[in-house]
Coordinates of C-alpha atoms in Angstrom, one line a residue:
X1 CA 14.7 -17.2 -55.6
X2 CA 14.3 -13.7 -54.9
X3 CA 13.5 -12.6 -51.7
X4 CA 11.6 -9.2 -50.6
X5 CA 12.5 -7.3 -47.2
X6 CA 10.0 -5.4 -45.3
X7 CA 10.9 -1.9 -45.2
X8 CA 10.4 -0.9 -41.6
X9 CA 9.7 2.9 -41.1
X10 CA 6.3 3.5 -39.1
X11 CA 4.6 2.4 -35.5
X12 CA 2.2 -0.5 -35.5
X13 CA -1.2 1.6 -35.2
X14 CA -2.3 1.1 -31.7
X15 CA 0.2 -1.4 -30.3
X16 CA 3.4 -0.6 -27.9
X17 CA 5.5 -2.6 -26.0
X18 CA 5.7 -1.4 -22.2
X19 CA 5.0 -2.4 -18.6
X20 CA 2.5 0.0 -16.7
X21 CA 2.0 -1.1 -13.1
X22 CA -0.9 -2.4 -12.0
X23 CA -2.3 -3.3 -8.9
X24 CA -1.4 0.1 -6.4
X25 CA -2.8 -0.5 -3.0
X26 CA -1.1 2.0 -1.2
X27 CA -3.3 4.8 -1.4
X28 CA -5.8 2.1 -0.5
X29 CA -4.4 1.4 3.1
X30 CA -3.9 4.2 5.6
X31 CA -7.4 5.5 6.7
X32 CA -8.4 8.7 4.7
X33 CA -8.1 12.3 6.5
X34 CA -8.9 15.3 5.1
X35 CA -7.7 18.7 6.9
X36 CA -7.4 22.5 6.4
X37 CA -3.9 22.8 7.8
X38 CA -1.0 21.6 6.1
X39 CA 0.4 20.8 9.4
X40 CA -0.9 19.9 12.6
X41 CA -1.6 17.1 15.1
X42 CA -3.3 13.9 15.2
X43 CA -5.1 13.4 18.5
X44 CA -5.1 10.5 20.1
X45 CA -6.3 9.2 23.7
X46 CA -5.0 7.2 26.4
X47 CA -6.1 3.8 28.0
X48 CA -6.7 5.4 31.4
X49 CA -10.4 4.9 30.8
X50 CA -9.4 1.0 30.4
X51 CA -8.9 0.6 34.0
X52 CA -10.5 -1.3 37.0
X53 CA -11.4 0.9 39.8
X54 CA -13.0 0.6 42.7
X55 CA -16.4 3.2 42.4
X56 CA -18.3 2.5 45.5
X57 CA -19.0 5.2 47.6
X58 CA -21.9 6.1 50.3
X59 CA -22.8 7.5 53.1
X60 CA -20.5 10.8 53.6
X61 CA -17.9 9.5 51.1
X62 CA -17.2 11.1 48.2
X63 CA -16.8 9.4 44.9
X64 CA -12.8 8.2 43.9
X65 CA -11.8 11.3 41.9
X66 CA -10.1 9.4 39.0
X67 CA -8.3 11.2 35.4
X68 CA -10.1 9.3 32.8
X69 CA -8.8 10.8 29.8
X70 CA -4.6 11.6 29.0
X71 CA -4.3 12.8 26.0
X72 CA -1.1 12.7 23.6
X73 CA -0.5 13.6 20.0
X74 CA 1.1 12.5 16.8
X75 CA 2.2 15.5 14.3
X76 CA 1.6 15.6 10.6
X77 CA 3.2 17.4 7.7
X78 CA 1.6 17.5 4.1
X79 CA 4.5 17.6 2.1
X80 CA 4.7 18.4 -1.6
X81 CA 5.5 15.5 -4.7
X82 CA 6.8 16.1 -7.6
X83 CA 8.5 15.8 -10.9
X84 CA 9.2 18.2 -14.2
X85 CA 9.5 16.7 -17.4
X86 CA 9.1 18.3 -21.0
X87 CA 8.1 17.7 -24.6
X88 CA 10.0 19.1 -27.1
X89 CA 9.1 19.6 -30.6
X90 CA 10.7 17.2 -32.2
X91 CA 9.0 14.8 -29.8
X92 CA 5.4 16.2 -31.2
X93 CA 7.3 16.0 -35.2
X94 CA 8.0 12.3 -34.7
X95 CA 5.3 10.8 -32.6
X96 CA 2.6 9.1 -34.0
X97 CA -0.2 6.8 -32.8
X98 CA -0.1 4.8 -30.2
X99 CA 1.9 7.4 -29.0
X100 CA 1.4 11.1 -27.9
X101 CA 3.8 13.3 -26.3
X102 CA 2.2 14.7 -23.9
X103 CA 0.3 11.9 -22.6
X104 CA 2.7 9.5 -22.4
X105 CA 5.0 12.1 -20.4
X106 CA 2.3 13.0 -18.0
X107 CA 1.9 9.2 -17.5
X108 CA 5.1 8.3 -16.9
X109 CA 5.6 11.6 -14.6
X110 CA 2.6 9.8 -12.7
X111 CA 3.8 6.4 -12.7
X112 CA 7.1 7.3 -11.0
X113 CA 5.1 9.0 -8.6
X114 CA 2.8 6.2 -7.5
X115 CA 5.7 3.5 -7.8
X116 CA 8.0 5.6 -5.0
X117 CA 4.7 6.5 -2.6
X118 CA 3.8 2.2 -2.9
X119 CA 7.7 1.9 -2.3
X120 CA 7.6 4.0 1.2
X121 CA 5.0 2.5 2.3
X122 CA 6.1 -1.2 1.7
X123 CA 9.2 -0.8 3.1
X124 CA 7.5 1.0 6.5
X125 CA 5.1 -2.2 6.4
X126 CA 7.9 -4.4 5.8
X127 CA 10.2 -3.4 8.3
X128 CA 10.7 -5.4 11.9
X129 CA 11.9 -2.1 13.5
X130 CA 8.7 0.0 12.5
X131 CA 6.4 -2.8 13.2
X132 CA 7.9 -4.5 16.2
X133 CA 4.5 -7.0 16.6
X134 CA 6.5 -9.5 14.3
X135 CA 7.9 -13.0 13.4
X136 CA 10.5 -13.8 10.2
X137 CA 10.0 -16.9 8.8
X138 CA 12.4 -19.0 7.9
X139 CA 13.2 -22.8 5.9
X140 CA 10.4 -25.3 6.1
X141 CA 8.2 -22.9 7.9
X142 CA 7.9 -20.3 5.3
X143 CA 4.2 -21.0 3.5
X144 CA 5.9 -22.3 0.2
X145 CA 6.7 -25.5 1.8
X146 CA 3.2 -27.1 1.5
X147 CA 3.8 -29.8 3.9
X148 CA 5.6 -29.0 7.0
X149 CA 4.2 -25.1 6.8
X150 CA 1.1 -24.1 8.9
X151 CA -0.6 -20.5 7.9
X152 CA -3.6 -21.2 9.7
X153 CA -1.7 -21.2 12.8
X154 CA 0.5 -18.5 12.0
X155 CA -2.7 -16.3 11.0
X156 CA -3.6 -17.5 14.2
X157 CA -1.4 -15.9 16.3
X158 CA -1.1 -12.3 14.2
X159 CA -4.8 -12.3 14.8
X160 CA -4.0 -12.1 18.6
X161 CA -1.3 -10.3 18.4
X162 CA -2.9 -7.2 17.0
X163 CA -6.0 -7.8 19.1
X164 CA -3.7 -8.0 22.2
X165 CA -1.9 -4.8 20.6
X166 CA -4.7 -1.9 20.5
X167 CA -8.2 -4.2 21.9
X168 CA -9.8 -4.1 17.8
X169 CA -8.9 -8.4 15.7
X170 CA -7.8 -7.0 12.7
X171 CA -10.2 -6.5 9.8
X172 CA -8.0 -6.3 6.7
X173 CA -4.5 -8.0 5.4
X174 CA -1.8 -7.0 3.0
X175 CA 0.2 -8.9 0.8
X176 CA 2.3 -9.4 -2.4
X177 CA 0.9 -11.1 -5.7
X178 CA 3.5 -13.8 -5.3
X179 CA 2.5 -14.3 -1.3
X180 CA -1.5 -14.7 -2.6
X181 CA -0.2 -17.0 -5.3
X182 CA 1.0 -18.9 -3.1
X183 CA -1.6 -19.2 -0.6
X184 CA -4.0 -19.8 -3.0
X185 CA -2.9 -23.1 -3.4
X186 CA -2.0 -24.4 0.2
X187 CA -3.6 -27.3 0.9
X188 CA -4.0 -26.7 5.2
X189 CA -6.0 -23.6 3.7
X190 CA -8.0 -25.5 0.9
X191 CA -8.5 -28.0 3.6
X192 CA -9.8 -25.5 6.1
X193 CA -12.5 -24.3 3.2
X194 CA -13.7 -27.2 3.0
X195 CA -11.9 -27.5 -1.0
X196 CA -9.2 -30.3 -0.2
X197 CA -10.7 -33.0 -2.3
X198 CA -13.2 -31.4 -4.3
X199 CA -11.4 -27.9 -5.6
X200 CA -10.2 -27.8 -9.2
X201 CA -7.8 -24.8 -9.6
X202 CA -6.7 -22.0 -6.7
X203 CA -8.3 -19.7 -4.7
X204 CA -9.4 -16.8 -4.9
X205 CA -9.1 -13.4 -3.1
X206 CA -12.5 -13.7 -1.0
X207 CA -11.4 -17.1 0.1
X208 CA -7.9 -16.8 1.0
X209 CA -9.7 -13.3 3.1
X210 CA -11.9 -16.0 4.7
X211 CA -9.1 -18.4 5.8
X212 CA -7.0 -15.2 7.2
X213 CA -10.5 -14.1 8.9
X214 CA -10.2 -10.8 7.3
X215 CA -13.1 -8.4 5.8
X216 CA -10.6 -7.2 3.4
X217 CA -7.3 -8.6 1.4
X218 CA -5.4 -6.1 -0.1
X219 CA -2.2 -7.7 -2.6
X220 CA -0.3 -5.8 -4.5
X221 CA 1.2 -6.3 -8.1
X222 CA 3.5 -3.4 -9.1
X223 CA 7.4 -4.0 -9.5
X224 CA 9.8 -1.0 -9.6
X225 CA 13.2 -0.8 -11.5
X226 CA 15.7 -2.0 -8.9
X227 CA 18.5 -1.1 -11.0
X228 CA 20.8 1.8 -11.0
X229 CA 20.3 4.9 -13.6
X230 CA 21.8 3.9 -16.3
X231 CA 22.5 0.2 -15.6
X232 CA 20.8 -2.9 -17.2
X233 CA 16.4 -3.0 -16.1
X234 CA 16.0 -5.0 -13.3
X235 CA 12.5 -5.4 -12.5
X236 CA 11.8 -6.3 -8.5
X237 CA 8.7 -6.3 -6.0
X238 CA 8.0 -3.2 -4.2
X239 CA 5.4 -5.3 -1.9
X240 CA 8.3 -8.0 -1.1
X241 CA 7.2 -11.3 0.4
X242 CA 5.4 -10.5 3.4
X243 CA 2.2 -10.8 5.5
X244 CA 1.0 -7.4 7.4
X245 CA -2.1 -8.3 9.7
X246 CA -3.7 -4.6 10.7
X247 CA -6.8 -2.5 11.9
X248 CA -7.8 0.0 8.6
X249 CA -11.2 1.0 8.9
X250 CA -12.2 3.0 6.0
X251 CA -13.4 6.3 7.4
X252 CA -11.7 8.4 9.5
X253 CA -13.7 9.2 13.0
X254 CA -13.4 10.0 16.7
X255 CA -12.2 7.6 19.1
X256 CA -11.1 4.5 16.7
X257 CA -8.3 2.2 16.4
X258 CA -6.3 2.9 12.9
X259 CA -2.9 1.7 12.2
X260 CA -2.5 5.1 10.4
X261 CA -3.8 8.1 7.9
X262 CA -3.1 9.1 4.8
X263 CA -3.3 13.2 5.3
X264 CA -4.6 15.4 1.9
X265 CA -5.8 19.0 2.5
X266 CA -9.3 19.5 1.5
X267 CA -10.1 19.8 -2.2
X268 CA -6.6 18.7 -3.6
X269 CA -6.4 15.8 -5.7
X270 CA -3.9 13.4 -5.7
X271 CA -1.6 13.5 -9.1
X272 CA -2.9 16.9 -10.3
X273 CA -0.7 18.4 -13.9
X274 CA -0.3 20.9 -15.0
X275 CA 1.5 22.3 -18.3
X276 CA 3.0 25.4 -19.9
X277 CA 4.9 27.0 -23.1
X278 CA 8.9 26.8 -23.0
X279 CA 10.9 28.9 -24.9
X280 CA 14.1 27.5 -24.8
X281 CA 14.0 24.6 -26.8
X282 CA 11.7 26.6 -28.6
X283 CA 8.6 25.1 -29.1
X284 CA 8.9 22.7 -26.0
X285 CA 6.0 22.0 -23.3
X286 CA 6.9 21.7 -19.6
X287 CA 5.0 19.3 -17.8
X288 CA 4.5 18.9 -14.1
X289 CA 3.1 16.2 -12.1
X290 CA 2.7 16.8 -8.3
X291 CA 1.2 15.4 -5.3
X292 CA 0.6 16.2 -1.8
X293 CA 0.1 13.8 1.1
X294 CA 1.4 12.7 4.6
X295 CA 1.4 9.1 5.3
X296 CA 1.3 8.7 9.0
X297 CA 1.1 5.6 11.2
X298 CA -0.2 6.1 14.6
X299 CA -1.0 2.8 16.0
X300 CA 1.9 -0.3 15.4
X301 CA 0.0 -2.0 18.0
X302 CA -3.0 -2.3 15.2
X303 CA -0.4 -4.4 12.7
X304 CA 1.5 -7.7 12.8
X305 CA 3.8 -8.4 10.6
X306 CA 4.6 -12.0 9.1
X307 CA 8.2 -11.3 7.0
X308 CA 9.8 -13.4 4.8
X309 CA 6.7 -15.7 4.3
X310 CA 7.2 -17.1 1.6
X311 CA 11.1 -18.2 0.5

């Protein structure tokens, strides 16, 4: 019998193999700021105006003469983002749909940009020593035991926590994809919505907000490659397998409780490219990919943090 072999020598029209992250949250946390500086200082107020004073006076008595107002500061510093990569002609010779040089360069440029930002930010979130409201979990307490674990109670106490912390309950929580996953399907939380005996498949994002008595749930997907530069791919969460309870509020005013801000200067965008002609290779197109931020917390007392919640 004879046999035929395909003759492979050209790119499936449309189709790649590739991971692209999904799922950034971190440029959806920190309250938005946008200044004319690139550096300056983040005002922020005391609690003297918190206090219990006596204010009778009368007769020939003057009023107590009390300072209501200290005021302190936290600095901020835009710095700049970026990374350089190039096309070279033989990269614009060879490619062919679904590929395109430049495109795909400027994409992954960007992608490494948001994957480190998300990566800074989970690991501030995630640390005990940044944000010292916390608890680790730990063996049958950790949420991915279904029957000795109790989130509601947990949630509980992170609730009160951050209110006790900066006077505001907490309107918005952040978590991993494999955290949620797991929530969605605890059964002291399914029981608590009223689902325990009548609720065919999981939960979703609104409910498991509802059970955490949060306005807003934000969970992360992306993973990062943990692995050294030229070393086998290892894939790994950059959102880990934590719980952060905090005060976000979405616009940036006077006199509020945020547990931070992310700092832009007025009219830049984030990921902004630009392009030009190289000479040498001959023929080659530099790209660059920048951003420009500060990521600032200025109120721990605004977060809890639950780490290590699920094993």
């Amino acid at each position: 019998m004879s046999q035929t072999k395909a003759i492979v020598n050209k790119l499936l029209t449309g189709v790649s193999k590739g991971y692209l992250p999904e799922g950034f949250i971190g440029d959806q946390i920190l309250t938005d700021k946008a200044v004319v500086m690139k550096s300056g200082l983040i005002g922020s107020h005391g609690k003297q105006h918190l206090r219990l004073m006596n204010t009778v006076y009368g007769g020939r008595g003057k009023a107590p003469r009390f300072e209501s107002n200290t005021r302190s500061s936290t600095t901020y510093l835009i710095e700049s983002h970026g990374l350089e990569g190039m096309v070279t002609q033989d990269d614009y010779d060879n490619v062919e749909d679904p590929f395109d040089a430049e495109k795909d360069e400027t994409l992954f440029l960007t992608t490494v940009l948001k994957i480190s930002r998300e990566k800074a930010i989970a690991d501030a979130l995630g640390s005990t020593s940044v944000l010292t409201q916390n608890v680790t979990l730990s063996g049958t307490s950790q949420f991915n035991d279904y029957v000795n674990s109790n989130p509601l109670s947990r949630f509980e106490v992170a609730q009160a926590a951050v209110y006790d912390g900066c006077g505001v309950p907490p309107d918005s929580a952040i978590m991993s994809w494999k955290v949620f996953n797991k929530l969605s399907y605890h059964p002291a939380i399914l029981e608590a919505l009223g689902f325990k005996e009548n609720r065919a498949g999981t939960l979703n994002a609104a409910e498991v907000a509802s059970a955490m008595k949060v306005k807003r749930l934000l969970v992360g997907q992306p993973k990062y490659n943990s692995a050294a530069l030229g070393q086998t791919d290892v894939l790994a969460d950059i959102w880990g397998k934590n719980i952060v309870f905090a005060v976000l509020p979405r616009e940036a005013m006077k006199m509020q409780v945020s547990l931070g801000y992310q700092i832009r200067k007025i009219g830049q965008a984030p990921y902004e490219t630009s392009k030009w002609d190289h000479d040498n290779p001959r023929g080659a197109t530099g790209i660059l990919t920048t951003d420009f931020y500060d990521d600032v917390l200025t109120d721990v007392g605004a977060a809890y943090l639950i780490k290590d919640a699920i094993a």
